[in-house]
Short mmCIF file of C-alpha atoms in Angstrom, two decimals:
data_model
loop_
_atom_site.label_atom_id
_atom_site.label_comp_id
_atom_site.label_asym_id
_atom_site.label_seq_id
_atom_site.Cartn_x
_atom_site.Cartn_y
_atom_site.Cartn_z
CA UNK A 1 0.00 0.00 0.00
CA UNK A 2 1.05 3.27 -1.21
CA UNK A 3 2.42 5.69 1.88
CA UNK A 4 0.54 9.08 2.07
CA UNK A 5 3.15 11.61 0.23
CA UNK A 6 3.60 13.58 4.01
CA UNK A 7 5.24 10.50 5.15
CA UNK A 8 7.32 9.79 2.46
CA UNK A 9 8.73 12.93 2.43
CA UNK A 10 9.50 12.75 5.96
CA UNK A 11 10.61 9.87 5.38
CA UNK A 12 13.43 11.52 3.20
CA UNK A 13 13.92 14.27 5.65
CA UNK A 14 14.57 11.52 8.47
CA UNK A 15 17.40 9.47 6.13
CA UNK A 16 19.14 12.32 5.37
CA UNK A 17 19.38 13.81 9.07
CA UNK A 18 20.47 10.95 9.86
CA UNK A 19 22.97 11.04 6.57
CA UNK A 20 24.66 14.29 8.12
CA UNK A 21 25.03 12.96 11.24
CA UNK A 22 27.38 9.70 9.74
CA UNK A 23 29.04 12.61 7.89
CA UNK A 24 29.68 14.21 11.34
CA UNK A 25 30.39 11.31 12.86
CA UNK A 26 33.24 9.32 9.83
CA UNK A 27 36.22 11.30 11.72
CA UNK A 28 39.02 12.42 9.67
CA UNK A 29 38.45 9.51 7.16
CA UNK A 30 38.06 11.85 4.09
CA UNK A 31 37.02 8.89 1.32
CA UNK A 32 34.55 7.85 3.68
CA UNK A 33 32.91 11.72 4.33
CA UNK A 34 33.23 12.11 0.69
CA UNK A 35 31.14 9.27 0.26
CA UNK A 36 28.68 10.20 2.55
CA UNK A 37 28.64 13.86 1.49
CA UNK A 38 27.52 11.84 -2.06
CA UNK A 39 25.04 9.67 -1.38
CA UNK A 40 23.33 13.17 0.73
CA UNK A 41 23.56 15.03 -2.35
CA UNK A 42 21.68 12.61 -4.42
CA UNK A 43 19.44 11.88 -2.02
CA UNK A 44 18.68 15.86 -1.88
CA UNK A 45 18.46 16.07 -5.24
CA UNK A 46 15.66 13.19 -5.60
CA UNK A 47 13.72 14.52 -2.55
CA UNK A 48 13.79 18.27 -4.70
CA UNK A 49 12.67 16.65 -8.04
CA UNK A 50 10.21 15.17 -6.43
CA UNK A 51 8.76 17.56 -4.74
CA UNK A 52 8.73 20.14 -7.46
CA UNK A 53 7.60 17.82 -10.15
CA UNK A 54 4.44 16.12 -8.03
CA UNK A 55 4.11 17.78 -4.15
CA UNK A 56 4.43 21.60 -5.35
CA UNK A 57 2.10 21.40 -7.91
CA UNK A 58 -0.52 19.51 -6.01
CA UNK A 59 -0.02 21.93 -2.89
CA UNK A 60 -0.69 24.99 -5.27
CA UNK A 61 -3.71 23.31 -6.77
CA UNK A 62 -5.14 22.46 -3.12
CA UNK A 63 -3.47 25.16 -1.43
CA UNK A 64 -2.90 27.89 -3.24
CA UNK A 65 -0.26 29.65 -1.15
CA UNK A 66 2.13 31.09 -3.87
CA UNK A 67 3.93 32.59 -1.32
CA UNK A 68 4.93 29.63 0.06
CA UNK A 69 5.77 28.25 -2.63
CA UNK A 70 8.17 30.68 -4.33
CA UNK A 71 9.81 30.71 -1.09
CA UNK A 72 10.25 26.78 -1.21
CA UNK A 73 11.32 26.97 -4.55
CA UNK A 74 13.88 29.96 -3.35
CA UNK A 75 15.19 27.37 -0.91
CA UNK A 76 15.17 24.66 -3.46
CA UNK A 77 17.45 26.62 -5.89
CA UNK A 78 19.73 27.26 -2.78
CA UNK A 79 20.33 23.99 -1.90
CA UNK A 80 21.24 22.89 -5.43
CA UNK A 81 23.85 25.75 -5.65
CA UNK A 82 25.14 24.52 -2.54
CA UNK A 83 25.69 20.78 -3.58
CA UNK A 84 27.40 21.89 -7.14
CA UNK A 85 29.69 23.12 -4.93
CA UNK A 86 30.71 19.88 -2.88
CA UNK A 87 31.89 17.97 -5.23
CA UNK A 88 35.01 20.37 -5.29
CA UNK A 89 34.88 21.74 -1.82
CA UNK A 90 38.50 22.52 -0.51
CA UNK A 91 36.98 22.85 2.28
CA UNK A 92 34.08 19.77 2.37
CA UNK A 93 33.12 19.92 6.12
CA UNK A 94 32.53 23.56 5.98
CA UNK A 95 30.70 23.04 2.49
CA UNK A 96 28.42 20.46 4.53
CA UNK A 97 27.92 22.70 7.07
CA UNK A 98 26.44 25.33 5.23
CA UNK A 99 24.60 22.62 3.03
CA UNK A 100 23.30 20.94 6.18
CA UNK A 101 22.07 24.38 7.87
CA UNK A 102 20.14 25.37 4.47
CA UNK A 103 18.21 21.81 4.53
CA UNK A 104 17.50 21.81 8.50
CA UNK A 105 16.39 24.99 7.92
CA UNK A 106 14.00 24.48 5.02
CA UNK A 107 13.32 20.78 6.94
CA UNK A 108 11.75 22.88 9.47
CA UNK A 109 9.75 25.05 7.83
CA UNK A 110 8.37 22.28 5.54
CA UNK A 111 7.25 20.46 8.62
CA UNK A 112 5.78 23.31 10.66
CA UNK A 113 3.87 25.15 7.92
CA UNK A 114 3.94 24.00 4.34
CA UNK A 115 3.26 19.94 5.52
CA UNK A 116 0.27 21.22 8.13
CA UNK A 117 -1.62 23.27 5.63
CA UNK A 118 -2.04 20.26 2.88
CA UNK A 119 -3.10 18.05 5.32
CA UNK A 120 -5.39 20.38 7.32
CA UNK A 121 -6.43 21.55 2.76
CA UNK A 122 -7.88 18.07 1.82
CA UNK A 123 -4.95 16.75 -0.44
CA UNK A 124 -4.99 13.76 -1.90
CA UNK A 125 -1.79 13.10 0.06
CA UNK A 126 -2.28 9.29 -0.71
CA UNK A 127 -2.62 9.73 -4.98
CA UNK A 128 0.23 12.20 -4.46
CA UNK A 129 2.43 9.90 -2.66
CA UNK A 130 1.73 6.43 -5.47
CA UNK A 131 2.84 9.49 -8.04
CA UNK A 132 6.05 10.26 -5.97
CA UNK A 133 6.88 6.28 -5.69
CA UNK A 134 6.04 6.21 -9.14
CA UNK A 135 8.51 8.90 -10.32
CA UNK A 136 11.02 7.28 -7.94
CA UNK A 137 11.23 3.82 -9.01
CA UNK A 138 11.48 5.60 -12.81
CA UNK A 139 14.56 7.57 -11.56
CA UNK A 140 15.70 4.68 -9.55
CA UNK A 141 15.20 2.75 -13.53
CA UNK A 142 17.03 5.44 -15.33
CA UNK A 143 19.78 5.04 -12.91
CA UNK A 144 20.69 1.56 -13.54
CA UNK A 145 20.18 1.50 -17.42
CA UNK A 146 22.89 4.18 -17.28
#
């Protein structure tokens, strides 16, 4: 049975806090924090496409809060700007950092205000979420034909 899209998308925000806290937590073994930093930055990047391509659109069709949106969005862009940058950080724990602050931050907000206003609108949140597993498991296809 298909999750509701809410708790998949928690779901994502859980895995990766827990993601930068193994990043924290590798030590000085740079491979290994490298890695890590990696596997958060696609994870990021899937949780954004996602939620642009399918959540955003169904928010703003239930919702309606273009405000909150283009703010998202805002933070969105951010955070992709931010993990161009780690592949060539000099400096990859502070590049985390920053990376890690922007997506608590955004985490947070998502959580408090933009995740209690489409369930409190009526969303569909369990059509949305079978049309985020769908787009997943077509990314997750793409991948490995690659």
């Amino acid at each position: 049975m298909a999750q509701d899209a809410l708790a998949l998308l928690e779901a994502d925000h859980q895995r990766v806090e827990a993601l930068f806290r193994e990043f924290k937590g590798a030590g000085g073994d740079r491979a290994a924090r490298f890695a890590i930093a990696q596997v958060i930055c696609s994870e990021l990047a899937l949780h954004a496409m996602v939620e642009e391509e399918i959540f955003y659109p169904a928010f703003a069709h239930a919702v309606g809060d273009e405000q909150m949106l283009e703010h998202a969005r805002i933070e969105h862009q951010k955070m992709k700007e931010l993990i161009a940058k780690v592949p060539d950080a000099e400096n990859l724990e502070g590049a985390m950092e920053v990376l890690m602050r922007t997506v608590m931050h955004h985490v947070e907000e998502e959580r408090r205000e933009m995740f209690a206003k489409a369930r409190a609108s009526g969303m569909e949140l369990a059509t949305v979420g079978r049309r985020i597993e769908t787009r997943r498991a077509e990314v997750a296809q793409s991948v490995q034909e690659a």
